[in-house]
XYZ file of C-alpha atoms in Angstrom:
568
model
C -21.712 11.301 23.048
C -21.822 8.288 20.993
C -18.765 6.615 21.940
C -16.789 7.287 25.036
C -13.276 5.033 25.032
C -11.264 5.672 28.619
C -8.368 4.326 29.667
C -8.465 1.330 27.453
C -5.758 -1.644 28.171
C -5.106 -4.690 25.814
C -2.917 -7.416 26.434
C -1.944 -10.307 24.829
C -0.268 -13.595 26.388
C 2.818 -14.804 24.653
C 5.881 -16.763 25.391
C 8.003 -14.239 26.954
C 4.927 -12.913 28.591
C 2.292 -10.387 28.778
C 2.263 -7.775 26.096
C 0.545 -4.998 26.540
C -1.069 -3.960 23.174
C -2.828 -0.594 23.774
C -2.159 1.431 26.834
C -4.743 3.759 28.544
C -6.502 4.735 25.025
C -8.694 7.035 25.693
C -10.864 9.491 23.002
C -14.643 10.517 22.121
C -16.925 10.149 19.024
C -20.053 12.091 18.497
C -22.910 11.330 16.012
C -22.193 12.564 12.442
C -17.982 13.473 13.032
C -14.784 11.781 12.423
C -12.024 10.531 14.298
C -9.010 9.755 12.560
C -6.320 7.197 14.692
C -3.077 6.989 13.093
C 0.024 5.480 14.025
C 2.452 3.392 12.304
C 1.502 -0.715 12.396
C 1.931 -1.939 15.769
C 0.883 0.764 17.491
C -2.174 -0.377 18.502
C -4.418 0.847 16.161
C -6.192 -1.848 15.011
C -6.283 -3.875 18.322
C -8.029 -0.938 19.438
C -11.029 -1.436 17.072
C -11.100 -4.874 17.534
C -11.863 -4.048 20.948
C -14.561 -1.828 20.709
C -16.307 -3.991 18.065
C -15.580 -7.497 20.650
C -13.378 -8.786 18.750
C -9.982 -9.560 20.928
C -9.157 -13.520 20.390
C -9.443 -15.030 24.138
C -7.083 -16.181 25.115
C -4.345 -15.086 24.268
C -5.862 -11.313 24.122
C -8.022 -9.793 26.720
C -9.168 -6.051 27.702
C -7.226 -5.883 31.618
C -8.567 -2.413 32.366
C -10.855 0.294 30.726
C -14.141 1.202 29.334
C -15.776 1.590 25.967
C -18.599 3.497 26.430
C -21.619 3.221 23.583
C -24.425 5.547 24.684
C -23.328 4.974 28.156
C -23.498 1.254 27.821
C -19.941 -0.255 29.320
C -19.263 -3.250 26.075
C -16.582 -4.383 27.999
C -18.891 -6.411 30.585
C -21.818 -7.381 27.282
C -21.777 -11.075 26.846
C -21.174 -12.452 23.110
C -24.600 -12.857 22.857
C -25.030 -9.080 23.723
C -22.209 -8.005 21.208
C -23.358 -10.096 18.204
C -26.586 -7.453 18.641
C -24.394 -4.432 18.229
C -22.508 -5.750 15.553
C -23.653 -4.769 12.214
C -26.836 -3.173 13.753
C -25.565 -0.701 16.025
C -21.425 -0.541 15.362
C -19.603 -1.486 11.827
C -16.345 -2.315 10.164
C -14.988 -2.300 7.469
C -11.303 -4.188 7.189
C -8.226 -3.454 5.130
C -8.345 -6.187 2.562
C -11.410 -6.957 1.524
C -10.532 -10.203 -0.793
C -10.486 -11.646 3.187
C -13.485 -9.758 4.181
C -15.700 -11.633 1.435
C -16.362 -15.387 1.014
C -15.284 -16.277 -2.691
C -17.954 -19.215 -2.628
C -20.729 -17.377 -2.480
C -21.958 -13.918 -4.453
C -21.995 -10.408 -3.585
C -25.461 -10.530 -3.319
C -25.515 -13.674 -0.738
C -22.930 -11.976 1.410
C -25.308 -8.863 1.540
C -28.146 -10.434 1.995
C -27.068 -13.036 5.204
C -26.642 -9.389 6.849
C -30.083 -8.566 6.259
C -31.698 -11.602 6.811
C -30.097 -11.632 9.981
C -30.194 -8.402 11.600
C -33.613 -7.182 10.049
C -35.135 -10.341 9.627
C -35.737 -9.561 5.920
C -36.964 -12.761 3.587
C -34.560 -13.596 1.070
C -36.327 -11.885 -1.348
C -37.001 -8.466 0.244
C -33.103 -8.916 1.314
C -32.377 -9.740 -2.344
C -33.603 -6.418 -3.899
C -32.232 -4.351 -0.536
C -28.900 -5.684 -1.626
C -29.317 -4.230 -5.217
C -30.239 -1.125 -3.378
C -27.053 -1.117 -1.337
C -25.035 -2.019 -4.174
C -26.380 1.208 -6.453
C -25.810 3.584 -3.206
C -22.206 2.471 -3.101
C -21.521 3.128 -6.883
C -21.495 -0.169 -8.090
C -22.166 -0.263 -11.861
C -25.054 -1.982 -12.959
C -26.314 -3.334 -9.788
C -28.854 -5.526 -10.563
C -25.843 -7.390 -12.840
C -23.426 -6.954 -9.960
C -25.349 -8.623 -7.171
C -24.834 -12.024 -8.970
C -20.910 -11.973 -9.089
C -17.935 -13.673 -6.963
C -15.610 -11.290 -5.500
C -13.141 -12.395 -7.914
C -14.908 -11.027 -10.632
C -14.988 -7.451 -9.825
C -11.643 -4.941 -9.119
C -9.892 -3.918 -5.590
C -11.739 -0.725 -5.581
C -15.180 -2.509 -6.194
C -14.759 -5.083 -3.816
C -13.874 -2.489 -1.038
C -17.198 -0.610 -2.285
C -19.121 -4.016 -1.397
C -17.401 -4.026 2.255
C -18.910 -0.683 2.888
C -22.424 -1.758 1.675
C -21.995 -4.832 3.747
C -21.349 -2.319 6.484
C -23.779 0.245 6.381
C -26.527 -2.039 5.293
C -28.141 -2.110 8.834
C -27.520 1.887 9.102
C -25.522 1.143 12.133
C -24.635 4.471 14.386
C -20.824 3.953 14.584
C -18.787 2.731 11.295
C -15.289 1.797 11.707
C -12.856 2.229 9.009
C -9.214 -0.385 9.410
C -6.855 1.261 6.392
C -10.084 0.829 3.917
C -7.800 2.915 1.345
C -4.186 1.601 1.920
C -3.776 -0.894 -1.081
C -6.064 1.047 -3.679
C -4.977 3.754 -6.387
C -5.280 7.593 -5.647
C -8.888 7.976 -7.934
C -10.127 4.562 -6.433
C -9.280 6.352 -2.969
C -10.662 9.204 -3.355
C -14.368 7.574 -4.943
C -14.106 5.550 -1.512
C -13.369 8.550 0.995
C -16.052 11.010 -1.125
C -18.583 7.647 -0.556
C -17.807 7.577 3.206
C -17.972 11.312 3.893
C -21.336 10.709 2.206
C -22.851 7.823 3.815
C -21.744 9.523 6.953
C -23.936 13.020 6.261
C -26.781 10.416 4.815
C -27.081 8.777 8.129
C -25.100 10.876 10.560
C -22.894 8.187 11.759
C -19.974 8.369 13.610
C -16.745 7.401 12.022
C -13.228 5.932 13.832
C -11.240 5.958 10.752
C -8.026 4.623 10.812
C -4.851 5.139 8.948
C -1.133 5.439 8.745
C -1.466 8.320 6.602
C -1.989 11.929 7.505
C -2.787 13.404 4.275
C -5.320 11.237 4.278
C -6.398 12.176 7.421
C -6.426 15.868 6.095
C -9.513 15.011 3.912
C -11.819 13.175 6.542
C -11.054 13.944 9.943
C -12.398 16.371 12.293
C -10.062 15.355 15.464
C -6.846 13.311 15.034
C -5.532 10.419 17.835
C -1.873 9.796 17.150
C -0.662 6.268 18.643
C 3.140 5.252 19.038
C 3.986 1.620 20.845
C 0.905 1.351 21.952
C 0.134 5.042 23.879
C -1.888 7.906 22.725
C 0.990 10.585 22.242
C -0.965 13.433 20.851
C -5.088 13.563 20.583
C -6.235 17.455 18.239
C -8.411 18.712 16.291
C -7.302 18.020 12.601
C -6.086 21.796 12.114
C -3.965 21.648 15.506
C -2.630 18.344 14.827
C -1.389 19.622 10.823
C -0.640 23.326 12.067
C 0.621 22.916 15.935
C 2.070 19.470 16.192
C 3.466 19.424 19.485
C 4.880 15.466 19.406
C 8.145 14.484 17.520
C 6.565 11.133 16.426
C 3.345 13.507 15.340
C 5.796 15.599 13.117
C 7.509 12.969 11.242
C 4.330 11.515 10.460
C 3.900 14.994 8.737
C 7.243 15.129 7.147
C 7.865 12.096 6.075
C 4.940 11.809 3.350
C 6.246 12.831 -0.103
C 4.821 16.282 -1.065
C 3.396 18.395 -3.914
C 5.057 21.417 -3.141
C 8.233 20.402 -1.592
C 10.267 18.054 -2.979
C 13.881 16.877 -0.574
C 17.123 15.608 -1.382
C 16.106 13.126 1.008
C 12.338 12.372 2.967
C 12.924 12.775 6.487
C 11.700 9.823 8.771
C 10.899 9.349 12.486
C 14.861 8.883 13.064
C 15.452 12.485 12.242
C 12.918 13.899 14.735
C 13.256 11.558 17.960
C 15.942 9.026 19.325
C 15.143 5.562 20.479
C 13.840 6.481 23.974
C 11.671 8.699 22.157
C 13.786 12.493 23.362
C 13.361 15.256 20.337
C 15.539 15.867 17.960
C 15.924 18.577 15.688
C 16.318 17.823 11.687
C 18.863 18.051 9.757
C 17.992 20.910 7.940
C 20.337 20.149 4.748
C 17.647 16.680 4.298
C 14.907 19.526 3.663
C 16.330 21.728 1.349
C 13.832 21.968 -2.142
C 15.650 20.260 -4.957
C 14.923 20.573 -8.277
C 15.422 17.153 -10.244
C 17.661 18.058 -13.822
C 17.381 15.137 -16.978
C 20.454 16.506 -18.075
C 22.824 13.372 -18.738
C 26.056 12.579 -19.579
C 26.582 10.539 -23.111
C 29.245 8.674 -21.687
C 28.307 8.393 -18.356
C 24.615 7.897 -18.715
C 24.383 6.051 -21.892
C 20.899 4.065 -23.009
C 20.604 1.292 -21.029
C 17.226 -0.291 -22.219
C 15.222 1.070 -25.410
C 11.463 -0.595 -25.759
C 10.091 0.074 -28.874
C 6.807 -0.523 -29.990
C 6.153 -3.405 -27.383
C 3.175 -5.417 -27.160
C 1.617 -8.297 -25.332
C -1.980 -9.600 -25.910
C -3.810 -12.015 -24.133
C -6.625 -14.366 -25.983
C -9.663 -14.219 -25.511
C -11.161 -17.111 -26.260
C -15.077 -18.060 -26.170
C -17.396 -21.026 -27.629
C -17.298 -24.669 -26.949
C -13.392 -25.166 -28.905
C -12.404 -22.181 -27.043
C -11.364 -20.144 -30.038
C -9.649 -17.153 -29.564
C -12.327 -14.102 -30.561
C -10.627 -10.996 -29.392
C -7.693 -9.617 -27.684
C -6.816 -7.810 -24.222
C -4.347 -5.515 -24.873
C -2.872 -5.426 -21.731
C 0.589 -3.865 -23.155
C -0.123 -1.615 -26.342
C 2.719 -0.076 -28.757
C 4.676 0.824 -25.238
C 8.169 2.537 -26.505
C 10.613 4.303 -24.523
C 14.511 4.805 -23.579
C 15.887 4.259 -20.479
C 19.460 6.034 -19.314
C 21.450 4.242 -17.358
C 21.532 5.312 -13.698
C 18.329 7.558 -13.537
C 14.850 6.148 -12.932
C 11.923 5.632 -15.019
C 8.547 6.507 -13.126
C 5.129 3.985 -14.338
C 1.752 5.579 -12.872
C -1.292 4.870 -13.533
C -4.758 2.460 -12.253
C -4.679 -0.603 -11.239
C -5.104 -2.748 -14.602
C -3.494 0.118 -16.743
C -0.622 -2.530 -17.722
C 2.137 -1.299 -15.387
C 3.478 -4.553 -13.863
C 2.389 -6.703 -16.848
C 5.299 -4.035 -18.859
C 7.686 -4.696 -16.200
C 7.123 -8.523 -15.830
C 7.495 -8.350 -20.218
C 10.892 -6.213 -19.822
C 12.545 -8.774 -17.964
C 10.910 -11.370 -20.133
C 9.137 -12.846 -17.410
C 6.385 -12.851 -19.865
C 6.460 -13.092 -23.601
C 5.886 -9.929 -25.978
C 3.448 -10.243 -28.822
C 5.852 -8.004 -30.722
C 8.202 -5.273 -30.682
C 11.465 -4.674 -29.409
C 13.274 -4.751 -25.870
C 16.777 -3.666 -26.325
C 19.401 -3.902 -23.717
C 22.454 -2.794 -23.346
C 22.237 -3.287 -27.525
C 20.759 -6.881 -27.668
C 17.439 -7.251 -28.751
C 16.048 -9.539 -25.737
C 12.797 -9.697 -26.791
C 13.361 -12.754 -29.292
C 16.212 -14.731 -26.986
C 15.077 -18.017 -25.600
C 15.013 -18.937 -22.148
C 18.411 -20.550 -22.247
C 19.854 -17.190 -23.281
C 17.976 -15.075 -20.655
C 19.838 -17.107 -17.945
C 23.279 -15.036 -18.303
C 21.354 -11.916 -17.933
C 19.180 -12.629 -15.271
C 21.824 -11.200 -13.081
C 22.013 -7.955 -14.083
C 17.959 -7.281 -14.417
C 16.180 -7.837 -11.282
C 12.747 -6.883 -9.780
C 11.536 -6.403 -6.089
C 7.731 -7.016 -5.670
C 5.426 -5.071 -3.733
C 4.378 -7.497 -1.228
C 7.375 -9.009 0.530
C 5.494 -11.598 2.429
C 4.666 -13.772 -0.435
C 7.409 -12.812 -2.309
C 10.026 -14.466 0.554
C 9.895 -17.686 1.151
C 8.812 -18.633 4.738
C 10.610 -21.903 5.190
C 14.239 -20.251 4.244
C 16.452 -18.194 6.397
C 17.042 -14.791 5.375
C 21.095 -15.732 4.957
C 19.711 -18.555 2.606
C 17.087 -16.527 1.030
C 19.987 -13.976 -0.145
C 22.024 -16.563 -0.814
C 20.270 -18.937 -3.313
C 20.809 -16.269 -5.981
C 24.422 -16.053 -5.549
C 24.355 -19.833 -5.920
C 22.141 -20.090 -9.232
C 24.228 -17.119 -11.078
C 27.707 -18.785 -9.702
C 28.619 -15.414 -7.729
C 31.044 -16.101 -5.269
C 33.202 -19.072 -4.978
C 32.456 -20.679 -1.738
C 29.272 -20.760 1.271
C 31.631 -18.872 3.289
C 31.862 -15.895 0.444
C 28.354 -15.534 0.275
C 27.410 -15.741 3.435
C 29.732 -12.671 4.318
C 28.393 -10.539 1.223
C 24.716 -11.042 2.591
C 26.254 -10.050 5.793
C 27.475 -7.057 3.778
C 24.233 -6.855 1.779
C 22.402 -6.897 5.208
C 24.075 -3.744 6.397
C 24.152 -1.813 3.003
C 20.001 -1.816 3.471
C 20.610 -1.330 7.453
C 19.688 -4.537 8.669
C 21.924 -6.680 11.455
C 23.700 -9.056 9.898
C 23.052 -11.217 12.962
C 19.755 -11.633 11.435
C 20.053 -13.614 9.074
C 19.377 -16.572 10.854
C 15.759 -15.349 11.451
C 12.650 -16.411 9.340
C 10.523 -13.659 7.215
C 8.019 -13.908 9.327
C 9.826 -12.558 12.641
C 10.202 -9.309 10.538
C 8.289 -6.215 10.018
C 6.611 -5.127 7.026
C 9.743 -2.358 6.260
C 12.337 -5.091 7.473
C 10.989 -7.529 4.657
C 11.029 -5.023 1.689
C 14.751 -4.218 2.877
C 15.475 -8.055 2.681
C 13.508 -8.109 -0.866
C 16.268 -5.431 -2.045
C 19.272 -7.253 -0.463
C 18.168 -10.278 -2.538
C 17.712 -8.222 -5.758
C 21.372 -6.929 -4.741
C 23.133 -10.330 -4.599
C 23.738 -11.045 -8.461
C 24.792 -7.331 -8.713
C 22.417 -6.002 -10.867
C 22.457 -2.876 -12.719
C 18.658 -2.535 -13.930
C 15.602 -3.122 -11.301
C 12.447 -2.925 -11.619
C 10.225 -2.023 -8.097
C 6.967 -2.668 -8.876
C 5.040 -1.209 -6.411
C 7.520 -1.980 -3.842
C 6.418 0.966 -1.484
C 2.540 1.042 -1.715
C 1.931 -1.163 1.326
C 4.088 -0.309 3.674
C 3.049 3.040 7.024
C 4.363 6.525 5.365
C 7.047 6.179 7.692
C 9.043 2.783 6.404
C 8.089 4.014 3.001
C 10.417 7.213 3.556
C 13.056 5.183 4.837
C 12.857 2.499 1.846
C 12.770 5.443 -0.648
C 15.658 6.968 1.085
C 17.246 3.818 0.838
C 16.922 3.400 -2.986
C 18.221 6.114 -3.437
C 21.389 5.874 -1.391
C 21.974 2.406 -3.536
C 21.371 4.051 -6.504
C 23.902 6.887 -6.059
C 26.516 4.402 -4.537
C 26.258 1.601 -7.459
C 24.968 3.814 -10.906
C 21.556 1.868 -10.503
C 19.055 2.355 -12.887
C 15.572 1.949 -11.864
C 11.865 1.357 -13.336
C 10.131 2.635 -10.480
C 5.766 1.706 -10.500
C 3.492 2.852 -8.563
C -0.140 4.575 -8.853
C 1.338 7.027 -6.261
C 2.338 10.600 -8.103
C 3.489 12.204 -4.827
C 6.141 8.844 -4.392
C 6.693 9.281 -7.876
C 7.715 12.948 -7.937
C 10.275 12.135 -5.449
C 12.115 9.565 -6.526
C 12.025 9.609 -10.575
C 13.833 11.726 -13.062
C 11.344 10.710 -16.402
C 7.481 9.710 -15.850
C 5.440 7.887 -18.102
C 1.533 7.797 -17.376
C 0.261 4.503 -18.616
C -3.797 3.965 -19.379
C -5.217 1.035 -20.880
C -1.834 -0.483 -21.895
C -0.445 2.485 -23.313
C 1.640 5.346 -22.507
C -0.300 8.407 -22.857
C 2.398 10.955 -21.458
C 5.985 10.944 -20.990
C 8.012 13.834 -19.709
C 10.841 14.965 -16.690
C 8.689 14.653 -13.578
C 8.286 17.801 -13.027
C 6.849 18.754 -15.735
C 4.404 15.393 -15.432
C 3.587 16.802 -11.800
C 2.968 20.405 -12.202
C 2.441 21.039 -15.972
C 0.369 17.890 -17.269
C -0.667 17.772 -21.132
C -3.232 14.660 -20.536
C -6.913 15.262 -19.081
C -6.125 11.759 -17.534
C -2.923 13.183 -15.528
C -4.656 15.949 -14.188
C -7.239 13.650 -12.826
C -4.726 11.415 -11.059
C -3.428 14.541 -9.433
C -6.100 15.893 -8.259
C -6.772 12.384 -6.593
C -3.987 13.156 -4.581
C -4.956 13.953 -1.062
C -4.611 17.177 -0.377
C -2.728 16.844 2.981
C -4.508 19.909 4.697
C -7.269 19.575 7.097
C -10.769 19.278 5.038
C -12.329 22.264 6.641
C -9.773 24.356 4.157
């Protein structure tokens, strides 16, 4: 056995007292298999790594009871001393966001080689060309190029790439993986989880891999722990966990995830299968019935709400010691398309395909090149900024990380309210306090919070706010851009649910991005795929999702994961 974790406790001091983070954890890892832990955030999932790898803050957080067993050495009792030895030589991680994980001062090929230097005591040259090495095994193009850049200068999917080489560079027994795929596009995912799978064979390592997401999980994992506040609540193999789920929480997890081959009125969530104390419930079974989405429209009740034609938006490039411009990036390319009011539009595609840059020009939040935005019959494209003012109201996006979209010094009450007040809606404080109150309910939040901060909020609990604030100038046209990608399967199902209830109850019309197909499928009527600032296919989503015309659709699709244990 290579790792042996039993009856792990965490706790953390705070200022209503002790909290117990993870509660009598306990699972097994053997040399060359996968463990996949999965839970929604604040389960305890990532506390738990941080424990095994010594790295609980004390104070406030300390291990109260348990052991974590590496070749039958207890880490609990190693000194610091004793743990900075296994780290990076014997046990690895790699972390969710890498832009944190690296230094931007210094190159990739610093970074890599302070590892080697050291652990292996490798001179900075021998560590120089190792790092080049690394940096090829990873599938980083043109290494020896590579090595020399900032983090910056390479993509999400590279820099996560450059975390794992970083991590396996010592050929450590146990790698951990904290949500190393969360923020990244299906194909980037799927390059990352092949790598793993084959670093893993290559040096027969053990692998925790942790996740929110059990399709996910379906591709990599031989056994599956399933934490909920804090407890282990079901521990399988992969095909038990998928096939014989005997936990509620374990089957929402499941059912919530948008699928291929089943697509719902509405995406169940964790509500629909267990009750606040955490007693079973049984589904409705009208939320599961297979729908099948129909364009049809009405002229009169679905007219053309926003018609982009032939839409462009280059940036300079500009070179030389005058800067002159010497080429462009097309970022948006000839984009044109019509847009009904009261359905939803779905953008997919890569990171960098010019999704949000076509959003942020719709809205004129950036200026087109050339072509056309026509809404509601007024050519927007050309207005200036005085003009846009009395139409800000009725075209509003939600971003996709609520955190930094929210400001942290502002109360949620006057974070919905400071819309109201620039548009003139309302007449008085007292009116718009009590439509946010009304605002806070219609996206099933208390309106007794409003006096909170963002920050005493979940992840879920922001986005909701984000949509309440897009809600308070009444709009009739949003744009989500990406609005669902960060947030645990769970919360996603309950935000999609949730734009679509909104949708239905005030004829909203939605552009709806993401580089998520399954999400996609769900919750648009028309998909266009976007690539290199254009669209390259445009149909109902059905037809996107089951009968693709583009070599480039099919690829995304088949990026999907699978959702079935990998053994099948």
């Amino acid at each position: 056995m290579l790792l042996s974790v039993k009856d792990l406790c965490v706790d953390f001091s705070t200022q209503d007292g002790t909290m117990r983070a993870v509660n009598n954890v306990s699972f097994n890892i053997e040399e060359g298999k996968t463990v996949g832990l999965v839970g929604e955030s604040g389960s305890g999932k990532s506390v738990t790594s941080l424990a095994i790898m010594g790295l609980i803050p004390d104070p406030p957080g300390k291990i109260s009871q348990g052991e974590i067993l590496y070749k039958e050495q207890d880490l609990v009792k190693f000194s610091d001393a004793e743990m900075r030895a296994i780290r990076g030589n014997d046990i690895s991680m790699v972390f969710q966001e890498p832009m944190t994980s690296l230094n931007p001062v210094f190159t990739v090929g610093d970074q890599l080689s302070e590892v080697l230097m050291l652990h292996k005591n490798m001179s900075r040259k021998e560590a120089w060309e190792k790092s080049i090495e690394l940096l090829n095994k990873v599938g980083i193009p043109n290494p020896k190029h590579s090595v020399g850049k900032y983090p910056h200068e390479m993509s999400g999917g590279q820099k996560q790439r450059v975390v794992i080489a970083m991590a396996i560079a010592c050929e450590p027994r146990l790698l951990i993986a904290d949500e190393p795929t969360t923020a990244l596009d299906v194909t980037i995912q799927k390059q990352v989880l092949d790598l793993m799978l084959e670093l893993q064979d290559q040096y027969q390592m053990g692998l925790l891999f942790i996740t929110h997401d059990l399709g996910v999980i379906g591709d990599i994992a031989d056994e599956v722990v399933v934490m909920y506040k804090s407890n282990v609540v079901e521990h399988n193999t992969t095909s038990k966990i998928f096939y014989q789920p005997q936990h509620p929480y374990t089957k929402s997890l499941l059912a919530c995830r948008p699928s291929s081959d089943h697509n719902p009125k509405r995406l169940l969530t964790v509500s629909d299968f267990m009750d606040a104390q955490g007693n079973p419930l049984t589904p409705e079974t009208s939320k599961m019935e297979k729908v099948e989405k129909d364009f049809g429209y009405d002229e009169e009740k679905n007219p053309v709400i926003l018609e982009v034609n032939d839409l462009n938006l280059h940036f300079p490039i500009k070179a030389g010691l005058f800067r002159r411009t010497v080429d462009y990036t097309k970022a948006v390319n000839g984009v044109s398309f019509k847009l009904r009011k009261g359905k939803t539009l779905g953008l997919v595609g890569e990171s960098g395909c010019g999704k949000t840059t076509l959003g942020r020009t719709i809205l004129r939040l950036l200026d087109p090149t050339s072509g056309e935005i026509i809404y509601r019959g007024k050519n927007i494209a050309d207005l200036p900024k005085y003009q846009l003012k009395a139409l800000r109201s009725k075209m509003q996006i939600i971003f996709q990380d609520p955190y930094s979209s929210l400001n942290p010094r502002m109360t949620v009450a006057e974070i919905i309210m400071e819309p109201m007040i620039l548009n003139n809606i309302k007449n008085s404080k007292k009116e718009r306090f009590e439509h946010a109150q009304w605002l806070m309910k219609k996206v099933g939040l208390e309106p007794e919070q409003l006096s909170r901060y963002p920050h005493e909020f979940s992840g879920g609990q922001r986005q909701r706010i984000s949509i309440a604030r897009a809600l308070a100038v009444d709009p009739e046209f949003i744009i989500c851009d990406e609005s669902v990608s960060a947030l645990d399967v769970s919360v996603q199902a309950q935000v999609l649910n949730l734009l679509l209830d909104l949708q239905d109850e005030f004829g909203l019309t939605y552009i709806f991005i993401s580089h998520d197909l399954s999400v996609i499928n769900f919750i648009a009527d028309e998909v266009a795929v976007m690539r290199q600032g254009e669209i390259v296919e445009m149909n109902t989503a059905s037809m996107v999702y089951h009968q693709p015309e583009q070599e480039y659709t099919r690829t995304l699709l088949e990026a999907i994961p699978r959702g079935v244990p990998k053994d099948e």
